[in-house]
Coordinates of N, CA, C and O and ligand atoms in Angstrom, one line a residue:
M1 N -18.9 -7.2 -0.8 CA -18.7 -8.4 -1.3 C -17.1 -8.6 -1.3 O -16.2 -7.5 -1.8
K2 N -16.0 -9.1 -1.0 CA -14.8 -10.0 -1.5 C -14.4 -9.9 -3.0 O -15.2 -10.8 -3.4
R3 N -13.6 -9.6 -3.5 CA -12.9 -9.5 -4.5 C -12.2 -9.4 -4.8 O -10.7 -9.5 -3.7
T4 N -11.4 -10.3 -6.1 CA -10.3 -10.4 -6.4 C -9.4 -9.9 -6.7 O -9.0 -8.5 -7.4
I5 N -7.8 -10.3 -5.7 CA -6.8 -9.8 -6.3 C -5.5 -9.9 -7.1 O -5.6 -11.3 -7.1
I6 N -5.4 -9.2 -8.5 CA -4.7 -9.3 -9.3 C -3.0 -9.1 -8.7 O -3.0 -9.0 -7.9
R7 N -3.0 -10.3 -9.5 CA -1.4 -10.8 -9.1 C -0.4 -10.1 -10.2 O -0.6 -10.0 -11.3
M8 N 1.0 -9.8 -10.0 CA 2.1 -9.0 -10.2 C 2.2 -9.8 -12.3 O 2.1 -11.7 -12.7
G9 N 1.6 -9.6 -13.3 CA 2.1 -10.4 -14.8 C 0.8 -9.8 -15.6 O -0.1 -9.5 -16.5
H10 N -1.0 -9.4 -13.8 CA -1.9 -8.8 -14.7 C -1.7 -7.4 -15.3 O -1.2 -6.3 -14.4
P11 N -1.9 -6.7 -16.6 CA -2.0 -5.9 -17.4 C -2.2 -5.0 -16.3 O -2.1 -3.2 -16.3
N12 N -3.7 -4.7 -15.8 CA -4.2 -3.5 -15.0 C -3.1 -3.0 -14.0 O -3.5 -2.1 -13.4
L13 N -2.5 -3.3 -13.0 CA -1.4 -3.3 -12.0 C -0.5 -2.5 -13.1 O 0.3 -1.5 -11.5
R14 N -0.4 -2.9 -13.3 CA 0.7 -1.4 -14.3 C -0.1 -0.4 -15.0 O 0.8 0.8 -15.4
E15 N -1.4 -0.1 -15.1 CA -1.9 1.6 -15.6 C -1.4 2.3 -14.2 O -1.9 1.6 -13.3
I16 N -1.8 4.0 -14.8 CA -2.2 4.9 -14.5 C -3.6 4.9 -14.3 O -4.4 5.0 -15.0
A17 N -4.0 4.6 -12.7 CA -5.2 4.6 -12.5 C -5.8 6.4 -12.7 O -4.8 7.3 -12.7
Q18 N -6.7 6.8 -12.8 CA -7.2 8.1 -13.1 C -7.5 8.5 -11.6 O -7.9 7.6 -10.5
P19 N -8.1 10.1 -12.0 CA -8.4 10.6 -10.3 C -9.7 10.3 -9.6 O -10.3 10.0 -11.0
Y20 N -10.1 10.2 -8.5 CA -11.4 9.9 -8.7 C -12.4 11.1 -8.3 O -12.0 12.0 -8.3
P21 N -13.0 11.0 -9.7 CA -14.4 11.5 -9.6 C -14.9 12.2 -8.4 O -15.5 11.8 -7.5
N22 N -14.7 14.2 -8.5 CA -15.5 14.6 -7.7 C -16.7 14.1 -7.2 O -17.1 14.4 -6.3
D23 N -17.5 14.3 -8.3 CA -19.0 13.6 -8.2 C -19.6 12.8 -8.1 O -20.5 12.5 -7.3
K24 N -18.5 11.3 -8.0 CA -18.6 10.7 -7.3 C -17.9 10.2 -5.8 O -18.3 8.9 -4.7
I25 N -17.3 10.9 -4.9 CA -17.4 11.2 -3.7 C -18.3 11.5 -2.6 O -19.7 12.4 -3.1
G26 N -19.1 10.7 -1.8 CA -20.1 10.2 -0.9 C -21.0 9.8 -1.2 O -22.3 9.9 -0.5
S27 N -20.6 9.3 -2.9 CA -21.8 8.4 -3.7 C -21.9 6.9 -3.2 O -21.1 6.6 -2.4
Q28 N -22.8 6.6 -3.4 CA -23.7 5.1 -2.9 C -23.0 4.2 -3.6 O -21.8 3.4 -3.0
E29 N -22.1 4.4 -5.0 CA -21.0 3.9 -5.3 C -19.4 3.6 -4.6 O -18.8 2.5 -4.5
L30 N -19.6 4.9 -4.2 CA -18.0 4.3 -3.4 C -17.9 4.1 -1.9 O -17.1 3.2 -2.0
F31 N -19.0 4.3 -1.7 CA -19.1 2.9 -0.1 C -19.4 2.1 -0.7 O -18.8 1.2 0.1
E32 N -19.7 1.9 -1.1 CA -19.4 -0.3 -1.4 C -18.2 -0.2 -1.9 O -18.4 -1.7 -1.8
L33 N -17.8 -0.1 -2.9 CA -16.3 0.0 -3.1 C -15.5 -0.6 -1.8 O -14.9 -0.4 -1.6
I34 N -16.1 0.4 -1.1 CA -15.4 0.8 0.3 C -15.2 -0.6 1.5 O -14.4 -1.0 1.4
E35 N -16.4 -0.4 1.1 CA -17.5 -1.7 1.9 C -16.3 -3.0 1.3 O -15.7 -4.3 1.9
D36 N -16.6 -3.2 0.1 CA -15.7 -4.1 -0.6 C -14.3 -3.7 -0.4 O -13.7 -5.5 0.0
M37 N -13.7 -3.1 -0.2 CA -12.7 -3.2 -0.5 C -11.4 -3.2 1.7 O -11.2 -4.3 1.7
R38 N -12.2 -3.2 1.9 CA -12.4 -3.5 4.0 C -12.9 -5.1 4.2 O -11.2 -5.9 4.1
E39 N -13.4 -5.4 2.8 CA -13.4 -7.1 3.0 C -13.2 -7.7 2.5 O -11.8 -8.5 3.1
T40 N -11.8 -7.2 1.5 CA -10.7 -8.2 0.3 C -10.1 -7.7 1.1 O -8.7 -8.8 1.8
L41 N -9.2 -6.6 2.2 CA -9.0 -6.0 3.0 C -8.8 -7.3 4.4 O -7.2 -7.6 4.6
H42 N -8.7 -6.8 4.8 CA -9.8 -7.8 5.9 C -10.0 -9.7 5.8 O -8.3 -10.5 6.6
Y43 N -10.1 -9.9 4.4 CA -9.8 -11.8 4.7 C -8.3 -11.9 3.8 O -7.9 -13.4 4.1
S44 N -7.6 -11.1 3.6 CA -6.4 -11.3 3.0 C -5.2 -10.8 4.4 O -3.5 -11.6 4.4
G45 N -5.7 -10.9 5.1 CA -4.3 -10.0 6.5 C -3.6 -8.8 6.1 O -2.9 -8.9 6.7
G46 N -3.9 -7.9 4.8 CA -2.8 -7.2 4.7 C -2.9 -5.7 6.0 O -3.9 -6.2 5.9
I47 N -2.0 -4.8 5.1 CA -2.2 -3.6 5.7 C -3.1 -3.3 4.8 O -2.7 -1.4 5.1
G48 N -3.0 -3.1 3.9 CA -3.0 -2.0 2.8 C -3.3 -2.4 1.2 O -3.5 -3.7 0.9
L49 N -4.3 -1.6 0.3 CA -4.9 -2.2 -0.6 C -5.0 -0.9 -1.3 O -5.8 -0.4 -1.0
A50 N -5.4 -1.1 -2.6 CA -4.7 0.5 -3.9 C -5.8 -0.8 -4.6 O -6.4 -1.6 -4.6
A51 N -6.9 0.5 -5.5 CA -8.1 0.3 -6.1 C -7.6 -0.5 -7.2 O -8.5 -2.0 -7.7
P52 N -7.1 0.3 -8.0 CA -5.7 -1.7 -8.8 C -6.0 -2.6 -8.7 O -5.3 -3.1 -9.9
Q53 N -5.5 -3.0 -7.8 CA -5.4 -4.1 -7.3 C -6.5 -5.1 -6.7 O -6.3 -6.5 -7.5
I54 N -7.3 -5.1 -7.3 CA -8.8 -5.7 -7.4 C -10.4 -4.8 -8.9 O -10.9 -4.5 -9.3
S55 N -8.4 -4.0 -9.8 CA -8.8 -4.3 -11.1 C -9.6 -2.8 -11.3 O -10.8 -2.3 -12.0
V56 N -9.7 -2.2 -9.9 CA -11.2 -0.6 -9.7 C -10.1 0.2 -10.8 O -8.7 0.8 -9.4
P57 N -9.4 1.0 -11.6 CA -8.6 2.4 -12.2 C -8.8 3.6 -11.5 O -8.6 4.8 -12.2
Y58 N -8.9 3.6 -10.2 CA -9.2 4.9 -9.7 C -8.3 5.1 -9.0 O -7.3 4.0 -8.1
R59 N -7.3 6.1 -8.6 CA -6.4 6.4 -7.2 C -7.0 7.0 -5.8 O -7.4 7.6 -5.1
L60 N -7.2 5.3 -5.8 CA -7.7 5.6 -3.9 C -7.1 3.8 -3.9 O -6.8 3.6 -4.1
A61 N -6.7 4.2 -1.9 CA -6.6 3.1 -1.8 C -6.9 3.1 -0.2 O -7.1 4.0 0.3
V62 N -6.8 2.1 0.7 CA -7.0 1.8 1.8 C -6.1 1.1 2.7 O -5.0 0.2 2.3
I63 N -6.0 1.8 4.0 CA -4.9 1.1 4.6 C -5.5 1.2 6.4 O -6.0 1.7 6.4
E64 N -4.9 -0.4 6.8 CA -5.7 -0.1 8.4 C -4.5 -1.0 9.3 O -4.1 -2.3 8.7
T65 N -3.4 -0.5 9.9 CA -2.6 -0.9 10.8 C -3.1 -2.0 12.3 O -2.6 -2.2 13.1
T66 N -4.3 -1.6 12.3 CA -4.6 -1.9 14.0 C -4.5 -3.1 14.2 O -4.0 -3.5 15.3
N67 N -4.3 -4.1 13.1 CA -3.4 -5.8 14.1 C -3.1 -5.8 13.3 O -2.8 -7.1 13.5
S68 N -1.6 -5.2 13.1 CA -0.7 -5.1 12.8 C 0.7 -5.5 12.9 O 1.8 -6.2 12.2
Q69 N 0.7 -5.1 14.7 CA 1.9 -5.0 14.5 C 2.6 -6.3 15.4 O 4.6 -6.1 15.0
S70 N 2.4 -7.3 15.0 CA 3.3 -9.0 15.3 C 3.5 -9.4 14.0 O 4.8 -9.2 14.2
R71 N 3.4 -8.8 12.7 CA 3.8 -8.9 12.0 C 4.7 -8.3 11.0 O 5.6 -8.0 10.2
Y72 N 4.7 -7.1 12.0 CA 5.1 -5.5 10.8 C 6.4 -4.6 12.0 O 6.3 -3.9 11.8
G73 N 6.1 -4.9 12.7 CA 6.9 -4.2 13.7 C 6.6 -3.3 14.1 O 4.9 -2.7 14.4
D74 N 7.0 -2.8 14.7 CA 6.8 -1.0 15.6 C 6.0 -0.2 14.1 O 6.8 0.5 13.8
I75 N 4.6 0.2 14.4 CA 3.8 1.2 13.4 C 3.3 1.6 14.1 O 2.4 0.8 15.1
P76 N 2.6 2.9 13.4 CA 1.7 3.5 14.3 C 0.1 3.2 14.2 O 0.5 2.3 12.9
I77 N -1.4 3.1 15.2 CA -2.3 2.4 14.8 C -2.9 3.6 13.8 O -2.8 4.2 14.2
I78 N -3.0 2.3 12.7 CA -3.7 3.5 11.9 C -5.1 2.9 11.3 O -5.6 1.7 11.0
P79 N -6.6 3.2 12.0 CA -7.7 3.0 11.8 C -8.6 2.7 10.2 O -7.3 3.2 9.5
F80 N -8.8 1.6 9.8 CA -8.9 2.0 8.7 C -9.7 2.9 8.0 O -10.2 3.7 8.6
T81 N -8.9 3.7 7.2 CA -8.7 5.1 6.1 C -8.7 4.5 5.0 O -8.5 3.9 4.1
I82 N -9.8 5.1 4.1 CA -9.9 5.7 2.5 C -9.0 6.9 2.3 O -9.5 7.8 2.6
F83 N -8.0 6.8 1.7 CA -7.1 7.2 0.7 C -7.7 8.1 -0.9 O -7.4 6.7 -1.4
I84 N -7.8 8.9 -1.3 CA -8.8 9.3 -2.0 C -7.7 10.8 -2.9 O -7.4 11.0 -2.3
N85 N -7.2 10.2 -3.8 CA -6.3 11.3 -4.9 C -5.6 11.9 -3.8 O -5.0 12.9 -4.1
P86 N -4.5 10.3 -3.3 CA -3.5 10.9 -2.2 C -2.4 11.3 -3.3 O -2.1 11.4 -4.3
K87 N -1.9 12.9 -2.5 CA -0.6 13.4 -3.0 C 0.6 12.7 -2.3 O 0.6 13.3 -0.4
I88 N 1.7 12.6 -1.9 CA 2.8 12.7 -1.5 C 4.1 13.8 -1.6 O 4.0 14.3 -3.0
T89 N 4.1 14.5 -0.6 CA 5.5 15.3 -0.7 C 6.5 14.8 0.5 O 6.2 13.8 1.4
V90 N 8.0 14.7 0.1 CA 8.6 14.0 0.3 C 9.4 15.4 1.4 O 9.6 16.7 0.7
L91 N 9.3 15.1 2.7 CA 10.0 16.1 3.6 C 11.7 16.2 3.7 O 12.3 17.0 4.1
D92 N 11.8 14.8 4.0 CA 13.6 14.4 3.8 C 13.4 13.4 2.9 O 13.4 12.2 3.1
S93 N 14.7 13.3 1.9 CA 14.8 12.7 0.8 C 16.0 11.9 1.1 O 16.1 10.7 0.1
N94 N 15.8 12.2 2.4 CA 17.1 11.1 3.2 C 16.9 9.2 2.5 O 15.2 9.6 3.3
Q95 N 17.2 8.2 1.6 CA 16.3 7.2 2.4 C 16.8 6.0 3.4 O 18.3 6.2 3.2
S96 N 16.4 5.2 3.5 CA 16.7 3.8 4.0 C 15.9 3.0 3.6 O 14.7 3.1 3.3
G97 N 15.9 1.3 4.2 CA 15.7 0.5 3.1 C 14.4 -0.5 4.4 O 14.5 -0.3 5.5
M98 N 14.0 -1.1 4.1 CA 12.5 -2.2 4.5 C 12.1 -3.2 3.8 O 12.6 -2.6 2.3
W99 N 11.9 -4.9 4.2 CA 12.1 -5.7 3.1 C 10.1 -5.8 3.8 O 9.6 -5.3 4.5
E100 N 10.1 -5.3 2.2 CA 8.1 -5.7 1.3 C 8.2 -6.5 0.6 O 8.2 -7.5 0.1
G101 N 6.5 -6.4 1.3 CA 5.6 -7.3 0.3 C 5.0 -7.0 -0.1 O 3.9 -5.6 0.2
C102 N 3.9 -7.7 -1.3 CA 2.3 -7.1 -1.4 C 1.6 -8.3 -2.2 O 2.0 -9.4 -2.0
L103 N -0.1 -7.7 -1.6 CA -0.7 -8.9 -1.7 C -0.7 -9.3 -3.1 O -1.0 -10.4 -3.0
S104 N 0.0 -8.3 -4.0 CA -0.3 -9.0 -5.8 C 1.4 -9.1 -6.0 O 1.2 -9.8 -7.5
V105 N 1.8 -9.8 -5.2 CA 3.4 -10.5 -5.2 C 3.0 -11.1 -4.0 O 4.2 -11.0 -3.8
P106 N 2.0 -12.5 -4.1 CA 2.6 -13.2 -3.2 C 3.5 -14.3 -2.4 O 4.2 -14.3 -3.8
N107 N 3.9 -13.5 -1.5 CA 4.7 -14.6 -0.7 C 6.1 -14.8 -1.1 O 7.4 -15.2 -1.0
I108 N 6.6 -13.3 -1.6 CA 8.3 -12.7 -1.2 C 8.2 -11.6 -1.4 O 7.0 -10.4 -0.8
R109 N 9.2 -11.6 -0.7 CA 9.7 -10.0 0.2 C 10.8 -9.6 -1.2 O 11.7 -10.5 -1.3
G110 N 11.0 -8.0 -0.8 CA 12.4 -7.3 -1.4 C 12.2 -6.0 -0.4 O 12.0 -5.3 0.1
Y111 N 13.7 -5.8 -1.1 CA 14.4 -5.1 -0.1 C 14.5 -3.8 -0.9 O 15.1 -3.4 -1.8
V112 N 13.2 -2.9 -0.4 CA 13.3 -1.1 -0.9 C 13.9 -0.4 -0.2 O 13.7 0.2 0.6
K113 N 14.6 0.6 -0.8 CA 15.2 1.8 -0.2 C 13.5 2.7 -0.4 O 13.6 3.0 -1.4
R114 N 13.5 4.3 0.5 CA 13.2 5.1 0.0 C 13.0 6.2 1.0 O 13.1 5.4 2.0
P115 N 12.5 7.3 0.5 CA 12.6 8.8 2.0 C 11.3 8.2 3.3 O 10.4 7.3 2.3
Q116 N 12.2 8.8 3.7 CA 10.8 8.2 5.3 C 10.6 8.4 6.5 O 10.4 8.7 7.6
N117 N 10.2 10.2 5.4 CA 9.5 11.0 6.0 C 8.8 11.8 5.1 O 9.2 12.8 3.8
I118 N 7.2 12.0 4.7 CA 7.1 11.8 3.8 C 5.6 12.9 4.8 O 5.3 12.6 6.2
R119 N 5.0 13.8 3.6 CA 3.6 14.2 4.2 C 2.6 13.7 3.1 O 2.7 13.6 1.6
I120 N 0.9 13.6 3.4 CA 0.1 13.3 3.1 C -0.8 14.3 3.3 O -1.4 13.9 3.8
D121 N -1.5 14.3 1.6 CA -2.4 14.7 1.1 C -3.6 14.4 0.9 O -3.1 14.2 -0.7
W122 N -4.7 14.0 1.0 CA -5.5 13.2 0.2 C -7.4 13.9 0.6 O -7.8 14.5 1.9
L123 N -8.5 13.0 0.4 CA -10.0 13.2 0.2 C -10.1 12.1 0.8 O -9.9 11.3 0.5
S124 N -10.8 12.4 2.0 CA -11.7 11.3 2.9 C -12.9 11.2 1.8 O -13.2 11.9 0.3
E125 N -13.6 9.8 2.7 CA -14.7 9.3 1.5 C -15.8 10.4 1.6 O -16.9 10.4 0.5
T126 N -16.2 11.6 2.5 CA -17.1 13.0 2.2 C -16.1 14.0 1.6 O -17.0 14.6 1.8
G127 N -14.9 14.0 1.0 CA -14.7 15.4 0.1 C -13.9 15.8 1.5 O -13.6 17.4 0.9
Q128 N -13.4 15.3 2.6 CA -12.6 16.7 3.1 C -11.0 16.5 3.0 O -10.7 15.4 2.8
L129 N -10.5 17.1 2.9 CA -9.6 17.5 2.5 C -8.7 17.2 3.9 O -9.2 17.8 5.0
K130 N -7.6 16.1 4.2 CA -6.9 15.5 5.4 C -5.8 15.8 4.5 O -4.7 15.6 3.3
T131 N -4.7 15.8 5.8 CA -3.2 15.7 5.3 C -2.2 14.8 6.9 O -3.4 15.0 7.7
L132 N -1.8 14.3 6.9 CA -1.0 13.5 7.9 C 0.9 13.3 7.5 O 1.3 13.5 5.9
N133 N 1.4 13.5 8.6 CA 3.0 13.3 8.4 C 3.8 11.7 8.5 O 2.6 11.4 9.7
A134 N 3.8 11.2 7.4 CA 3.9 9.8 8.5 C 5.9 9.8 8.5 O 6.8 10.0 7.4
R135 N 6.7 8.6 8.6 CA 7.7 8.6 9.2 C 7.9 6.5 9.5 O 7.3 6.4 9.4
G136 N 9.1 6.3 9.1 CA 9.4 5.4 8.9 C 8.4 3.9 8.7 O 8.2 4.4 7.1
L137 N 8.6 3.2 8.7 CA 7.8 2.0 8.2 C 6.3 2.0 8.0 O 6.0 2.0 6.4
L138 N 5.8 3.5 8.2 CA 4.4 3.6 7.8 C 4.4 4.8 6.5 O 3.9 4.7 5.8
A139 N 5.4 5.7 6.7 CA 6.4 5.9 5.3 C 6.4 5.3 4.1 O 5.8 5.0 2.3
T140 N 6.6 4.3 4.4 CA 6.7 3.2 3.4 C 5.4 2.5 2.8 O 5.1 2.4 1.4
V141 N 5.0 2.3 3.8 CA 3.7 2.2 3.6 C 2.8 2.3 3.2 O 2.1 2.1 1.9
F142 N 2.9 3.8 3.1 CA 1.9 4.8 1.7 C 2.7 4.8 0.4 O 1.7 5.2 -0.1
Q143 N 4.1 5.0 0.3 CA 4.5 4.7 -0.6 C 4.3 3.7 -1.6 O 4.0 3.9 -2.9
H144 N 4.0 2.6 -0.9 CA 3.9 1.2 -1.4 C 2.5 1.5 -1.9 O 2.7 0.6 -3.2
E145 N 1.8 1.8 -0.8 CA 0.6 1.9 -1.9 C -0.2 3.0 -3.1 O -0.6 2.5 -3.6
F146 N 0.6 4.0 -2.9 CA 0.7 5.1 -3.8 C 1.2 4.4 -4.8 O 1.0 5.2 -5.8
D147 N 1.9 3.9 -5.1 CA 3.2 3.8 -6.3 C 1.9 2.5 -6.7 O 2.2 2.4 -8.2
H148 N 0.9 1.6 -6.1 CA 0.4 1.2 -7.3 C -0.6 1.8 -7.6 O -1.6 1.6 -8.9
L149 N -0.6 3.2 -7.7 CA -2.0 3.6 -8.3 C -1.6 4.8 -10.1 O -1.7 4.9 -10.6
N150 N 0.2 4.2 -9.8 CA 0.8 4.6 -11.4 C 1.6 3.1 -11.7 O 2.7 3.8 -12.3
G151 N 1.0 2.9 -11.6 CA 1.2 1.5 -11.9 C 2.3 0.5 -11.6 O 3.4 0.1 -12.3
K152 N 2.9 0.7 -10.6 CA 4.7 0.3 -9.4 C 4.3 -0.6 -9.0 O 3.4 -0.4 -8.4
L153 N 5.2 -1.4 -9.2 CA 5.3 -2.3 -7.7 C 6.1 -2.6 -7.0 O 6.9 -1.5 -7.4
F154 N 6.5 -3.2 -5.8 CA 7.8 -2.8 -5.4 C 8.9 -3.4 -5.8 O 9.9 -3.0 -5.6
I155 N 8.5 -4.1 -6.2 CA 9.5 -4.9 -7.1 C 10.3 -4.4 -8.3 O 12.0 -4.1 -8.6
D156 N 9.7 -3.0 -8.8 CA 10.2 -2.1 -9.3 C 11.1 -1.5 -8.9 O 11.9 -1.2 -9.6
R157 N 11.3 -1.5 -7.6 CA 12.4 -0.5 -7.0 C 13.1 -1.3 -6.3 O 13.8 -0.5 -5.5
I158 N 13.4 -2.5 -6.8 CA 14.2 -3.4 -5.2 C 15.5 -3.0 -6.3 O 16.1 -3.4 -7.7
Q159 N 16.6 -2.4 -6.0 CA 18.0 -1.9 -6.2 C 19.0 -3.4 -7.0 O 19.5 -3.3 -7.6
D160 N 19.4 -4.1 -5.5 CA 20.1 -4.9 -5.0 C 19.2 -6.6 -5.0 O 18.6 -7.1 -4.3
T161 N 18.8 -7.0 -6.5 CA 18.7 -7.8 -6.7 C 18.8 -9.5 -5.9 O 17.7 -10.5 -5.7
T162 N 19.8 -9.6 -5.3 CA 20.8 -10.5 -3.8 C 19.1 -10.0 -2.9 O 19.4 -10.8 -2.0
K163 N 18.3 -9.3 -2.6 CA 17.7 -8.7 -1.7 C 16.3 -9.5 -1.6 O 15.3 -8.3 -1.5
I164 N 15.9 -10.2 -3.1 CA 14.6 -10.5 -2.6 C 14.7 -12.7 -2.8 O 15.5 -12.4 -3.0
S165 N 13.2 -12.6 -2.0 CA 13.6 -13.5 -1.1 C 12.0 -13.9 -1.4 O 10.9 -13.1 -0.8
F166 N 12.0 -15.6 -1.2 CA 10.9 -16.4 -0.7 C 10.1 -15.6 0.6 O 11.4 -15.5 1.6
D167 N 9.5 -16.1 1.2 CA 8.9 -15.6 3.2 C 9.7 -16.3 3.4 O 10.4 -16.3 4.1
D168 N 9.7 -17.8 3.0 CA 10.5 -18.3 3.8 C 11.3 -18.8 4.4 O 12.1 -18.7 4.9
E169 N 12.1 -18.6 2.9 CA 13.6 -17.8 3.3 C 14.3 -17.2 3.8 O 15.0 -16.6 4.4
F170 N 12.9 -15.9 3.3 CA 13.2 -14.4 4.4 C 13.3 -14.7 5.8 O 13.8 -13.9 6.7
H171 N 12.5 -15.7 6.4 CA 12.2 -15.7 7.8 C 13.6 -16.0 8.0 O 14.2 -16.2 9.6
L172 N 14.3 -16.9 7.4 CA 15.3 -18.5 7.4 C 16.9 -17.6 7.7 O 17.3 -17.8 8.9
Y173 N 16.8 -16.4 6.5 CA 18.5 -16.2 6.6 C 18.5 -14.6 6.2 O 19.3 -13.9 6.6
H174 N 16.9 -13.5 6.2 CA 17.8 -12.8 6.3 C 17.0 -11.9 7.3 O 17.3 -10.9 8.0
Q175 N 15.6 -11.9 8.1 CA 15.3 -11.5 8.7 C 16.0 -11.0 9.8 O 15.6 -10.0 10.6
P176 N 17.0 -11.7 10.3 CA 17.5 -11.0 12.2 C 18.5 -10.3 11.9 O 19.1 -9.7 12.7
L177 N 19.0 -10.5 10.2 CA 20.1 -8.8 9.9 C 19.9 -7.5 9.6 O 20.1 -7.2 10.0
E178 N 18.6 -8.2 8.3 CA 17.6 -6.9 8.0 C 16.9 -6.2 8.0 O 16.6 -4.9 7.5
Q179 N 15.9 -7.0 8.8 CA 14.8 -6.2 9.3 C 14.8 -5.1 10.2 O 15.8 -5.1 11.3
L180 N 14.2 -4.1 10.0 CA 15.0 -2.2 10.5 C 13.6 -2.6 11.8 O 13.4 -3.3 12.1
Ligands
NI1 NI1 1.6 -3.8 -2.6

C-alpha cells in the first residue's frame, strides 16, 4: 500500500526515531512495512525513503539507485535495500558539496557539504549484520537518508543560503556551474 509522504513543517519529521526492535526483525509486520516503502518510493520516483517520512518512528530507510543514472549522474547501482538501525562512520572528514533534494521538501534543491568517504553498518530485514563503504554521491545519499532518523532535513545543513533553489531555477542557473 502506498503511504503518504509527509512534508517539511510536519512535526514527525523532527522526531528522533527509535531503534527498530530486534524482536520485530523478520516479522510479517516488517515485511509489510518494507513493501509499503518500496511502493511509496517507486511511486515518488526518489532514490531513498526513511521511515519517519511516512510517519513511522523507527530507524530504518530504503534506498534504490537502479534507475537513477539519468537524473542523478554517476552513482553505483544499489538494488532496493532496507537499512535497519544504520550507523555511519566517517572515514575521511574532508567534505565536498552536492545539490540535494528531498521527497519531504518538494521542488527545492540546496547545496550541502558532507564527508564523501564513509562506512555504513546496518541490519538486514532478516537480522544479518551488513557493512558497505560509500564515496561521493552515494555517501551523500546515505547521510541524507539517515539524517531523517535524527529529525534532520538537508535544509538544516545548507551553509550558504544563496544556494537554495526551486527545481526550475536550479536547472536554469545552477546546474551547469555547480553540479558535480
Ligand atoms: Ni529526504
